[in-house]
Each structure stands twice: as C-alpha cells, then as structure tokens.
Coordinates of C-alpha atoms and ligand atoms in Angstrom, one line a residue:
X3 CA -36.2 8.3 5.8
X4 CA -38.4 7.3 2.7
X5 CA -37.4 8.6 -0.5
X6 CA -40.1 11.0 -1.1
X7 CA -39.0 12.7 2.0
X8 CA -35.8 12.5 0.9
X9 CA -35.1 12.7 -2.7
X10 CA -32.6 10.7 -3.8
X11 CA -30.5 12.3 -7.0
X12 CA -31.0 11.3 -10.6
X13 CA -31.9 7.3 -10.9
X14 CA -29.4 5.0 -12.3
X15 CA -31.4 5.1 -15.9
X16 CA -30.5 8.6 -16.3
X17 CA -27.1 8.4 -14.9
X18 CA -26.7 5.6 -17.2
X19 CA -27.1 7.3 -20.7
X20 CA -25.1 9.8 -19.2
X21 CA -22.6 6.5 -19.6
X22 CA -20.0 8.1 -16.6
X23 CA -20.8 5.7 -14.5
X24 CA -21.1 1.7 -14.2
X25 CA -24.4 0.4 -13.2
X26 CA -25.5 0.0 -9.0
X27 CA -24.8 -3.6 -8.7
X28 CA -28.4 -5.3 -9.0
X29 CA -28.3 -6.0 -5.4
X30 CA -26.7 -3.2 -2.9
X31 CA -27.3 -5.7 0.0
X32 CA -24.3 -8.3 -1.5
X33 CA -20.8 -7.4 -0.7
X34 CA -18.7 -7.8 -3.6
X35 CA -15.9 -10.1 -1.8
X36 CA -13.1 -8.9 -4.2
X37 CA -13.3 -5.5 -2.8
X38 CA -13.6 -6.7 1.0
X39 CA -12.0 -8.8 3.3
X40 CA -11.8 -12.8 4.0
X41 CA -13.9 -12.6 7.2
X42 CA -16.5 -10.4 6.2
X43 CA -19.9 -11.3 5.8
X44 CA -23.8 -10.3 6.7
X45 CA -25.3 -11.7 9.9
X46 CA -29.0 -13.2 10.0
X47 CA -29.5 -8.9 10.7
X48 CA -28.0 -7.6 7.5
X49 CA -25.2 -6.1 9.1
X50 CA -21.9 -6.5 8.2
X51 CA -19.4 -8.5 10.4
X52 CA -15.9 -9.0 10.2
X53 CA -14.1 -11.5 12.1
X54 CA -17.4 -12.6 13.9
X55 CA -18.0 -8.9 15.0
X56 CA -20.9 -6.7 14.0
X57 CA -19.9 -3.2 13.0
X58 CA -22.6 -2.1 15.4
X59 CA -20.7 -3.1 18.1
X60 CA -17.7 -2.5 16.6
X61 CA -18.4 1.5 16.1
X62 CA -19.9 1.1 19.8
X63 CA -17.0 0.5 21.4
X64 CA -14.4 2.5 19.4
X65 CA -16.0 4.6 17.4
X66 CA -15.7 6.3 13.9
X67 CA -14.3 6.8 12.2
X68 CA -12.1 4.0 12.6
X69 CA -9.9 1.2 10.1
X70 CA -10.8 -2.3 11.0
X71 CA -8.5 -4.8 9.9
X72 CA -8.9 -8.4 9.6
X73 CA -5.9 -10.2 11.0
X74 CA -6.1 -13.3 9.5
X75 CA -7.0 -11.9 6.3
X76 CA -3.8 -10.3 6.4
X77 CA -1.6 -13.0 7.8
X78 CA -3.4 -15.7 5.0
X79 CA -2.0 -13.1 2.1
X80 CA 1.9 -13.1 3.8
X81 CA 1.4 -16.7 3.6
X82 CA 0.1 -16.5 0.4
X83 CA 2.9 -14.5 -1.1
X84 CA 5.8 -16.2 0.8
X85 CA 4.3 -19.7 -0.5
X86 CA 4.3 -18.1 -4.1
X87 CA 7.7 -17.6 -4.1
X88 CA 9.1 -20.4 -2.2
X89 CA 12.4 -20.5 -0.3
X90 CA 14.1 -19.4 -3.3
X91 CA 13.2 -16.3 -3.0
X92 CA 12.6 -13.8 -0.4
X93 CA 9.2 -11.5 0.6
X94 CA 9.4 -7.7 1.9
X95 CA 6.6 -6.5 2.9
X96 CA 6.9 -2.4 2.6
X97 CA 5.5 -0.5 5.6
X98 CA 5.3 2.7 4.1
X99 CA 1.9 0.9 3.0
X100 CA 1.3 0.6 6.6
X101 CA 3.1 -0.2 9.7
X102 CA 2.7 -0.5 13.4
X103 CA 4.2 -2.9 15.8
X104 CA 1.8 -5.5 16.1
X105 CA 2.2 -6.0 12.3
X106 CA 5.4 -6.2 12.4
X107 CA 5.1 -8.9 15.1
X108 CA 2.8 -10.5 12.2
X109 CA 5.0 -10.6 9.9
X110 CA 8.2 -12.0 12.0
X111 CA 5.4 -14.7 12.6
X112 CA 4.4 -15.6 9.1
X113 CA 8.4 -15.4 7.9
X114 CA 8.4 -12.0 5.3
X115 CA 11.0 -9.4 5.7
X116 CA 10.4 -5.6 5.7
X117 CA 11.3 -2.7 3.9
X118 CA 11.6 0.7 5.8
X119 CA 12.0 3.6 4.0
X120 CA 12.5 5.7 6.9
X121 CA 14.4 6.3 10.5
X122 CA 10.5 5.7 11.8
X123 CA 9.4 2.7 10.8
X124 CA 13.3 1.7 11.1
X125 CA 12.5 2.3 14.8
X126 CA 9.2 0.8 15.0
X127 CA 10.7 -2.8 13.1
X128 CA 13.6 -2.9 15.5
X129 CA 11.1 -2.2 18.4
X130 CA 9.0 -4.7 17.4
X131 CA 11.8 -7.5 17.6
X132 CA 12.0 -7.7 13.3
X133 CA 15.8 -8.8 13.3
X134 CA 17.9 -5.9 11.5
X135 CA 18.7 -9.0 8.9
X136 CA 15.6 -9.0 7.6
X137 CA 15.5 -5.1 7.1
X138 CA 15.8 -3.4 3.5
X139 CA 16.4 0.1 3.5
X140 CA 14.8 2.5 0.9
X141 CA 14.6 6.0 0.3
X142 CA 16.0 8.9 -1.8
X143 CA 17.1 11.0 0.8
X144 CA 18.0 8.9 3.6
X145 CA 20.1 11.3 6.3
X146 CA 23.0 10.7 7.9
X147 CA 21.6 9.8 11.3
X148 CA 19.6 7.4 9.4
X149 CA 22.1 5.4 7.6
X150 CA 24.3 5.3 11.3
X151 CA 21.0 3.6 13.0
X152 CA 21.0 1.4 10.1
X153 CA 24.6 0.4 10.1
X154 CA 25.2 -0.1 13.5
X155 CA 21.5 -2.3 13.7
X156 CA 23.1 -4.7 11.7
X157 CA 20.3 -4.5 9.0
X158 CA 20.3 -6.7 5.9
X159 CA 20.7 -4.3 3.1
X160 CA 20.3 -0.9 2.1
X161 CA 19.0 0.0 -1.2
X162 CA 21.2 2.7 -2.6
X163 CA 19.5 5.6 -4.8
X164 CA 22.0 8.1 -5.6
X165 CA 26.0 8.3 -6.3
X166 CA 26.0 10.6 -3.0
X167 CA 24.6 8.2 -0.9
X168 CA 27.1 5.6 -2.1
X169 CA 29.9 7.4 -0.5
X170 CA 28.3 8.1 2.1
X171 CA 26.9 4.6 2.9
X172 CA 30.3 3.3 2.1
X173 CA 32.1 5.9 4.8
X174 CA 29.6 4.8 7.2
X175 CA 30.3 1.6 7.2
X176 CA 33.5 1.6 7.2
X177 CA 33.7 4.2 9.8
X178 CA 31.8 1.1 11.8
X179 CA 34.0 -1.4 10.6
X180 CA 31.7 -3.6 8.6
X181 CA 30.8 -3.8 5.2
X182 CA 27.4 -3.0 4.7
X183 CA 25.3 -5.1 2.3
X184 CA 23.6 -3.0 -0.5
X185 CA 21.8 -3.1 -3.3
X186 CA 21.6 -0.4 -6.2
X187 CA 18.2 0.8 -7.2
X188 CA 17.8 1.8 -11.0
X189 CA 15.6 3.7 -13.2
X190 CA 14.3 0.8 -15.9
X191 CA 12.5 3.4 -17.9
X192 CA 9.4 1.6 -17.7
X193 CA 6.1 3.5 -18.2
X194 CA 4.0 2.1 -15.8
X195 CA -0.2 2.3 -16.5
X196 CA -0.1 4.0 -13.1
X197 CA -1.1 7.7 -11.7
X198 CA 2.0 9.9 -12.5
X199 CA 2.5 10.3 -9.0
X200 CA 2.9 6.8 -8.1
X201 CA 5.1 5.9 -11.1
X202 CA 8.1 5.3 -10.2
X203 CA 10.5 3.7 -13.5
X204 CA 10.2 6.6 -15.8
X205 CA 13.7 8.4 -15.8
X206 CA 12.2 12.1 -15.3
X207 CA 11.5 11.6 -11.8
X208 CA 13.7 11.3 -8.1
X209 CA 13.9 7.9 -7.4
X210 CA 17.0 5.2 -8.6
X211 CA 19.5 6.0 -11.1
X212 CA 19.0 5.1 -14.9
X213 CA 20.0 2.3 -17.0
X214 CA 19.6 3.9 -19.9
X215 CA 22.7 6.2 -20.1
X216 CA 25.3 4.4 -18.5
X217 CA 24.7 5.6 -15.4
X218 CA 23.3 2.5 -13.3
X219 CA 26.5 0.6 -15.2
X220 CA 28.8 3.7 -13.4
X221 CA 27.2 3.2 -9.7
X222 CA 27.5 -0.3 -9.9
X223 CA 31.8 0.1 -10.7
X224 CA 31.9 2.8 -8.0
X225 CA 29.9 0.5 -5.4
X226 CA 32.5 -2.5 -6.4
X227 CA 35.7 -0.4 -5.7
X228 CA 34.2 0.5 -2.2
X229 CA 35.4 -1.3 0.7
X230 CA 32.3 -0.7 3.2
X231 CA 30.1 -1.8 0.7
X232 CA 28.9 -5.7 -0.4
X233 CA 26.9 -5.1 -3.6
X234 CA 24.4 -8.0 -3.3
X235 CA 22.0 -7.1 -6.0
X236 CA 20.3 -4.5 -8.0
X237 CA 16.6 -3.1 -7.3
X238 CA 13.7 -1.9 -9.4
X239 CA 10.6 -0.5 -8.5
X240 CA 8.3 0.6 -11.6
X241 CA 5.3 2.2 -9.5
X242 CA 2.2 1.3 -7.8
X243 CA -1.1 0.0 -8.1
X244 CA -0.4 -1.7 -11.5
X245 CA -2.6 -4.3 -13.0
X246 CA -0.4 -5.5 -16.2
X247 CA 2.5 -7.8 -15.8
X248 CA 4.4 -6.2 -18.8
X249 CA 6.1 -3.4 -17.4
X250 CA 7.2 -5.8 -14.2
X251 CA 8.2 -8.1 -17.7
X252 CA 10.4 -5.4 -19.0
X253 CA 11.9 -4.3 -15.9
X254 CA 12.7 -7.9 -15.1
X255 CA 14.8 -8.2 -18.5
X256 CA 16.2 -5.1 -18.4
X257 CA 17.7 -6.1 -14.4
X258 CA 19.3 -9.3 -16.1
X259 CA 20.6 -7.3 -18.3
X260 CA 22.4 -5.3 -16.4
X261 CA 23.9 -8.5 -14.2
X262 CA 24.9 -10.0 -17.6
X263 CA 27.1 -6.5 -18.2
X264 CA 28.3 -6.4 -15.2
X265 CA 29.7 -9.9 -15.5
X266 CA 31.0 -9.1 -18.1
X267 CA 32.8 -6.0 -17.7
X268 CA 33.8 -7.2 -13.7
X269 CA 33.9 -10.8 -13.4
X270 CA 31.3 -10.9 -10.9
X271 CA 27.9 -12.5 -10.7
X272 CA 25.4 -10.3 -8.3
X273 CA 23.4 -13.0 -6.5
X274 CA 20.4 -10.9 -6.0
X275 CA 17.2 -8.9 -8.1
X276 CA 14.2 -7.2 -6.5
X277 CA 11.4 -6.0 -8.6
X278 CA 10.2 -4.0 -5.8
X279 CA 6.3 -3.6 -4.8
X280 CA 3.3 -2.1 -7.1
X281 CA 0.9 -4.8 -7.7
X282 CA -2.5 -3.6 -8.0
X283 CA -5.7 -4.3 -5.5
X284 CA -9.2 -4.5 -6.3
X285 CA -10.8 -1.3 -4.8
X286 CA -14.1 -1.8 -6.6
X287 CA -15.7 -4.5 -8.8
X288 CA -14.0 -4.0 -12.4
X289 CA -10.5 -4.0 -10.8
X290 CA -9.1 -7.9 -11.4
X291 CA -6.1 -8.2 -9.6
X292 CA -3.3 -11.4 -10.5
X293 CA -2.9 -13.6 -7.4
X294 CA 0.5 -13.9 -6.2
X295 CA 1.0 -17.9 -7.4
X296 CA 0.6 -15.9 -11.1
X297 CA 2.5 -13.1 -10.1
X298 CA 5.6 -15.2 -8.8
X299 CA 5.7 -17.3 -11.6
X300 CA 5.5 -14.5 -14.0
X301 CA 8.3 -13.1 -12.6
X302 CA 10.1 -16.0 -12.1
X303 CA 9.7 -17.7 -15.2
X304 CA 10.8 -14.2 -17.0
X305 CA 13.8 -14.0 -14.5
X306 CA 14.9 -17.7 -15.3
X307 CA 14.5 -17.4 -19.7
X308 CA 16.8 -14.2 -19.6
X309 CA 19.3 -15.8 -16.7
X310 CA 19.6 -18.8 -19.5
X311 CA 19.9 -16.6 -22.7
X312 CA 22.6 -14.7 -20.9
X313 CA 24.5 -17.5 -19.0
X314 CA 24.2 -16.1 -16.0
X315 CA 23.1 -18.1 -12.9
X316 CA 19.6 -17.4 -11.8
X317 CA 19.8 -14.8 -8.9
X318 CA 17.6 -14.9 -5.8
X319 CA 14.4 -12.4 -6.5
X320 CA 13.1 -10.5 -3.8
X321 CA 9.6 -8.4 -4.0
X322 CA 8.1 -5.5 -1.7
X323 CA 4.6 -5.9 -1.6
X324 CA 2.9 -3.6 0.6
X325 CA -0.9 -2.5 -1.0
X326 CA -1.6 -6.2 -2.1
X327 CA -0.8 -7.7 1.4
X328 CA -2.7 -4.9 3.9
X329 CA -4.6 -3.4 0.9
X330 CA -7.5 -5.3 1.3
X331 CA -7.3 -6.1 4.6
X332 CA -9.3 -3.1 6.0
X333 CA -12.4 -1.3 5.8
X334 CA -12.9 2.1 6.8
X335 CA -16.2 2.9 8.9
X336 CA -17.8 6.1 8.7
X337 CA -21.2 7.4 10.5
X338 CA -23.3 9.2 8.0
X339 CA -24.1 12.7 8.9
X340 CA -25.7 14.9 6.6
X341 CA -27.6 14.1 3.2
X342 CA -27.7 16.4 0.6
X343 CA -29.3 15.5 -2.2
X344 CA -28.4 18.5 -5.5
X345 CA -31.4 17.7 -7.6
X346 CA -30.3 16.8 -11.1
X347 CA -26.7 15.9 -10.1
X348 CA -26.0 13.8 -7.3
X349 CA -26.5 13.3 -3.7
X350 CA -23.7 14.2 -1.0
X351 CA -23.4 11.9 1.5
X352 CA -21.3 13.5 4.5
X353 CA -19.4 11.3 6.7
X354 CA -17.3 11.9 10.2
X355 CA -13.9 11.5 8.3
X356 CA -12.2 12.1 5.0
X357 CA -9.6 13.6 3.6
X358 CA -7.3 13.4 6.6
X359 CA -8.1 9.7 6.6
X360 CA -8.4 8.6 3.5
X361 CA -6.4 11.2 1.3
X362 CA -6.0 9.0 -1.5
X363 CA -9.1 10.2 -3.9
X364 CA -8.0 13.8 -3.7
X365 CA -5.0 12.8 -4.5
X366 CA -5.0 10.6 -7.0
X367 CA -8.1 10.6 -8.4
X368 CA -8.4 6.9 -6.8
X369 CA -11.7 5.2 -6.5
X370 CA -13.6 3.0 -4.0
X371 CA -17.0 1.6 -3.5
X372 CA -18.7 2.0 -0.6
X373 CA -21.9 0.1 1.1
X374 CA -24.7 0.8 3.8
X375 CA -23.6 -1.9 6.4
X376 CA -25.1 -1.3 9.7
X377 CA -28.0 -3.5 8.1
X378 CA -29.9 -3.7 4.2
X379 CA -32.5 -2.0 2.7
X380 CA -34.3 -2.6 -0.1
X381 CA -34.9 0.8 -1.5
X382 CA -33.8 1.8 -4.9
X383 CA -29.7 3.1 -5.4
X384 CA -29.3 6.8 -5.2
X385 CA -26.0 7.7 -7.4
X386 CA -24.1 9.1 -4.4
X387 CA -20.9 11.2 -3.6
X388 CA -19.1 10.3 -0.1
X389 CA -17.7 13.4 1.1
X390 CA -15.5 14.2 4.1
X391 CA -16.4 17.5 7.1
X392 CA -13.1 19.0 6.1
X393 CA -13.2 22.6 4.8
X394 CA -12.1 21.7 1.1
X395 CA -14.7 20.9 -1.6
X396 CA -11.8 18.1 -2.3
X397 CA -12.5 16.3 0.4
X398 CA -13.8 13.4 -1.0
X399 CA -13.9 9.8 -0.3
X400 CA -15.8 8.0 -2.8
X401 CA -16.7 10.2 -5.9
X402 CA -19.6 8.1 -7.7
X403 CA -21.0 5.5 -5.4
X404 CA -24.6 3.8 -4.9
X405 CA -26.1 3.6 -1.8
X406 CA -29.7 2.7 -1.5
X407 CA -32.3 5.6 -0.7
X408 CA -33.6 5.5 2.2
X409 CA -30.0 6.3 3.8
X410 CA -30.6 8.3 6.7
X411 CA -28.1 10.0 9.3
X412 CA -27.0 7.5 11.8
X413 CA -26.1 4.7 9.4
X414 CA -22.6 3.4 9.2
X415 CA -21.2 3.2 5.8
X416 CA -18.1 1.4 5.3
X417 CA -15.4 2.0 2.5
X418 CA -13.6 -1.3 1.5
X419 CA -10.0 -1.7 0.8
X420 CA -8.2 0.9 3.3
X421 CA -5.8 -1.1 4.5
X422 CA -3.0 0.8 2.5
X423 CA -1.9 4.6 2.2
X424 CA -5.1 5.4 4.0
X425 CA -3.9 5.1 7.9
X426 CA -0.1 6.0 6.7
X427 CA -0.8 9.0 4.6
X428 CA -3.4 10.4 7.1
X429 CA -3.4 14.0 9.1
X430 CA -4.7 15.8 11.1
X431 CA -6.3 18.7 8.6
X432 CA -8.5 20.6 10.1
X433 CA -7.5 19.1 14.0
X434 CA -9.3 16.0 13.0
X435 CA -8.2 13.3 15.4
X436 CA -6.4 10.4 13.4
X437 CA -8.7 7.6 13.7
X438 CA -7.7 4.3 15.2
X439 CA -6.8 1.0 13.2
X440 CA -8.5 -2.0 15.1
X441 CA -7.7 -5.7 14.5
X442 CA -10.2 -8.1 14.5
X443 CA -9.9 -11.8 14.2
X444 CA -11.6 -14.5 15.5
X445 CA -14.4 -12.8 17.6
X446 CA -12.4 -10.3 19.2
X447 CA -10.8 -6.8 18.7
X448 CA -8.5 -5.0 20.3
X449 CA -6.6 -1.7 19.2
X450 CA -3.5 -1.7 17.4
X451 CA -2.5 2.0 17.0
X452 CA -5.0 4.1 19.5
X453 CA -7.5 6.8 18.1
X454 CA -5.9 10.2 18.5
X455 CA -7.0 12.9 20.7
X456 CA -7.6 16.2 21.5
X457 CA -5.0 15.9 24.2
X458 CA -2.3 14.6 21.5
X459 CA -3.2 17.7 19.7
X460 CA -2.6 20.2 22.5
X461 CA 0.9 18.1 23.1
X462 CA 2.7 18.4 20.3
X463 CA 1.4 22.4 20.6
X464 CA 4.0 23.4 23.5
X465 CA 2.4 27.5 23.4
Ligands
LLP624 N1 9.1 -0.9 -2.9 C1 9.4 0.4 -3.1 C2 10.8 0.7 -3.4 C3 8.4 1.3 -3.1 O1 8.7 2.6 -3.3 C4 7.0 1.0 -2.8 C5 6.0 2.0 -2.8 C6 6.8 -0.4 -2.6 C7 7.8 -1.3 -2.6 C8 5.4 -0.8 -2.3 O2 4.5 -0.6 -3.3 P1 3.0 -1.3 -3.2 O3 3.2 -2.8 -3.4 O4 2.4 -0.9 -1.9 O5 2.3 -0.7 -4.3 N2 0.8 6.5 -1.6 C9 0.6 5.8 -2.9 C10 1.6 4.7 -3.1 C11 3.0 5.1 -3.0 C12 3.9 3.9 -3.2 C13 5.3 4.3 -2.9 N3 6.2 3.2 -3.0 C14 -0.8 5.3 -2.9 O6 -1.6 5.6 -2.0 O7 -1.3 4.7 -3.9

C-alpha cells in the first residue's frame, strides 16, 4: 500500500517539536540488538530470523499470535548470571517471570535454582525433575495445602512473609518431623525508581515484614525459638524492572545490618542473604541495562565492605532473577490487521493479539518497540500505535512506535522483549485463545506450552 493511498499520521518532524516522542531510528530496517535476542538477525530477504528460522515460516506453521523464544539465548544468560556470581553464591531464577517444564529442564541443565511463588509452578518444578533442594518458596499468602506439598517435597527453603505464616510453617514441619529451612523476607524501606505496582521495599505495601520498627528484629527471635524451623538467612526484594544499583546498595546494607543485630542480640551468624530479583531489561533503545558480571560484583563488593565493618562473616548471597534471564529472550509476533490512520494524531495499527497477551502496557504504562519483520521497506516512519482486537480502548501494545508507511494488512510485526510477564500474566479476555510460546534454537522449533483452543475454552465451561 503506497502512502498516498494510505496516509500515514503526522511525520516524525511534527511529532518531533511536539518533543513526546524520540526520533524513528534513521533506519527502521536495523534491529536494535539490545531490545532483541542473541540469534536474531535479517536473512539476504529482509526478514527477520531467529535461531536460523524465518518468521515466515515460523507464523506458517504455528501461527499468531505466538512468543518465540530463543533457547540458547536464554540458556547463554543462566550461564551468564551463574558465572557472575560464582560458586559462592547461588542463582534462582523466579518463574512467576515465566515457567513451563521445558525451562525448568533448562535450567536443572545450566545449574540455577528456582523460586516458585505458588502450589503451580511448585508442581510444574517438581514435574519437571528440579530437585525440591533447589526450590525457594515465595509468596504472601501461601495456603496450607501449599506449605504441606512444600514440606513433605523436601524443598530447600521457604521464604517467610508474615508472623502467621511462621507458626504455621513451623507446625508444619514439625507435624512432618523435619525442620524446615527458611528464610525471613523484610521490608528495607527502599524506594525503588519502579512503577508503584511493581515496587516492592516501600513499607505501605503486602509483601515482607519491616526493618524499620523492630519488627523484622521480632520475626527473626520468634523463628529462632521454633523447633520446625532452620532460619538460614534473610530476604529482600525492592521491586522490579530497576535500572539503578542504589536501592539494591541500600537494601544490601540495611540486610547486613540486620545479621550484625541479630548476632548480637542471639549469638548466631545467619549464613545466608538474598537480594531477590528486579533488574531491569532493555525493552527499547534508551533503556541500558548493567550486565550481570557488574551486577554481581556490585552486590558483592557492597555485601563484603559492610560484612567487614560489622565483623560479621560474609554470608552466601542468593539473587532471583526472572525478567533479566527470559526477558529478552522472546519476541511476540503479531499479523497486522487493520490500519487506521486519525489524521493529525496517529495511526492505529491493529494486531491479532493484545491485551490478553501482552497485558503489561495497560498495566503499567510499560513501553516496547516494535518492527515490520516479515521483510524491509524503505518508505518513510509513520508514528504508530500497536493496538490489540479486544473490546477496551486500553488494549494497547505499543503506545508510540515507528513503523514504515507502506505497512499493509498481512505483514507480521514483531514486539521484542516478551519473554517475561507477557506469556505468565496472559488471559483469555474476550475468549482470546492464549497464544503458544515456541522455542527455537539452532534451526529448529518445536512448541513448548501449546496454543490454546477453542476446545480448552468450552472445557473448563462444564454448562
Ligand atoms: N523475587 C521475588 C521475591 C519477586 O517478588 C520477584 C518478582 C522476583 C524475584 C523477580 O523479579 P524480576 O527479576 O523478574 O524483576 N508483573 C510485573 C513484575 C512483577 C514482579 C513480581 N515479583 C511486570 O510485568 O513488570
């Protein structure tokens, strides 16, 4: 479709002294490889491949929308991250960024550990042959059912969040005759430069139990006079998607902190910290995320000052990276349906998903890029808006984007850096059929968690 026939939104000029938006990259055809993953690349065609694959054939044989991910993208970044931080220190990848069974398999392979945060993925790591040892157990509200499952598995630690659950844990495990190693998760009261939702440190919110009033200091004597319970450590997790290493800094401190009190007060010296997950991803071009050989040493280096200031023997760290490891280790591809071009604003480019698979912009305001990929063009960038075919005017996937002009219905688009909260947090709004997540690596693909279908629908409906 040529642009006359089709015209394409205000020009990047205009859009420009509006200053809302960052300029179309001078090329559209060159994929930014911060934003997308190891393998892919543009074939002598101008389509995009991943893993050898062209999209072409990729959407030919399963469709869209569907999340491709590159598997050895994602097994070089557990490698990454468990090289970081060396045998001194131990890796948990957290599921809730995404999980099925083959990644567990992936990551038993590579060496990380897992944190579940609920009976679910509990079920899926244990089905998948993770060893319960390697198994951290997070949540607010875990039930009863779940904390039995997770005693009598055997798993390596539970991160406790209230002073309920530390009865509770403790009766369990007695109850099974073990003693169940835990770890107490505290409120730093860090602000973290993060969307309120996905900030986690601040005290007015659900998760951990504060430092600051003596009330982290009060689990950690009730855990210690427990008999089911082996206090290994204490936990912090300031948020998500964070860029700056200060907060992860403070939180750090504040953690040693507490393990210098506690020796005080009990004699004891906790051998364990985790600073939990949060580190941010790049899901367009200004985002410059730390690599994890800077992250580890950040944190270590912090971890290993305060240990000496306060005496106290450095402890073993443990992080929970989910978005950094799968983040960017998917794309999302997307057919593109209608164009609608609202002359003087922006064109809306409709696409065969959205919100139910990608609910992460309504949500949270997040952004992504986006880019033509079933081949290039050289017409001029139209400022675009990639909207979902759910009935919400929310339903949005990217919210300012360039795509050249000439896009026309029947061109795959793909949206970079899906791999995490995009798959997990999807539904099926509207009936829309959760799409499938496909691995590709080294020239071949195969389905990891199967598209959904109508017949799924009608199953889980019982009349
Ligand atoms: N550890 C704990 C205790 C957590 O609560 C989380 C995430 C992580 C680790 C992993 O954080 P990550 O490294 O993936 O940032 N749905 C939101 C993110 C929610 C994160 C919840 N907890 C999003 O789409 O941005």
């Amino acid at each position: 479709m040529s642009r006359s026939a089709h015209p394409a939104g205000p020009r990047h000029a205009d859009v420009l002294t509006e200053g809302h938006y960052s300029a179309p990259a001078a090329d559209l055809n060159v994929l930014d490889e911060k934003v997308w993953s190891r393998t892919v690349t543009r074939d002598a065609d101008g389509a995009l491949t991943v893993g050898g694959i062209a999209v072409a054939r990729l959407a030919e044989e399963f469709g869209t929308p569907a999340y491709f991910l590159d598997e050895s993208d994602f097994r070089a970044r557990c490698r990454a991250w468990s090289e970081a931080f060396g045998p001194d220190a131990d890796v948990f990848y957290a599921g809730k960024a995404f999980l099925s069974r083959a990644v567990v398999r992936w990551l038993k392979e590579e060496g990380l550990n897992l944190d579940v945060c609920s009976g679910g993925e509990l079920t899926t790591a244990l089905d998948a042959g993770m060893p319960a040892e390697r198994i951290a157990f997070h949540g607010n509200n875990k039930t009863v059912a779940e904390i039995e499952r997770a005693v009598e598995a055997g798993i390596g630690r539970i991160v406790l969040d209230s002073f309920q659950e530390i009865v509770r844990v403790a009766h369990i495990a007695q109850r099974h005759g073990v003693r169940q190693r835990v770890q107490i998760r505290v409120t730093v009261g860090v602000e973290a430069h993060t969307h309120e939702f996905i900030a986690t440190a601040h005290e007015d919110q659900k998760f951990g139990i504060a430092l600051a009033d003596g009330q982290a200091a009060e689990a950690v004597r009730r855990a210690l006079s427990l008999d089911g319970l082996d206090l290994i450590g204490v936990h912090s997790h300031i948020g998500s998607q964070i860029f700056d290493m200060a907060g992860f800094e403070v939180s750090a401190r504040r953690v040693v902190q507490l393990l210098a009190e506690i020796r005080d007060e009990h004699g004891v010296e906790l051998p364990e910290i985790d600073l939990g997950g949060g580190l941010g991803i790049a899901y367009t071009s200004e985002d410059d995320p730390r690599e994890p050989h800077e992250i580890a040493k950040a944190l270590s280096d912090i971890v290993t000052r305060e240990c000496e200031a306060a005496k106290l023997r450095t402890p073993r760290i443990s992080v929970e990276p989910g978005r950094a490891i799968v983040g960017p280790t998917a794309f999302t591809l997307y057919e593109v349906g209608t164009i609608k071009p609202l002359e003087g604003l922006r064109t809306y480019v409709s696409v065969d998903g959205g919100m139910s698979d990608n609910i992460r912009t309504a949500l949270y305001d997040a952004e992504y890029s986006v880019a033509l990929v079933s081949r290039t063009s050289d017409a001029e960038p139209m400022l675009v808006r990639v909207v979902g075919k759910h009935c919400e005017s929310g339903d949005i996937v990217v919210k300012d984007a360039f795509l050249p002009a000439d896009l026309a219905p029947g061109d795959l688009i793909a949206v970079p850096a899906t791999g995490a909260y995009c798959r997990s947090m999807a539904s099926n709004y509207n009936h829309a059929l959760r799409p499938p997540v496909v691995a590709v690596r080294d020239g071949e693909a195969r389905v990891i968690v199967r598209r959904e279908t109508e017949e799924d629908l009608l199953r889980l409906d019982v009349g």
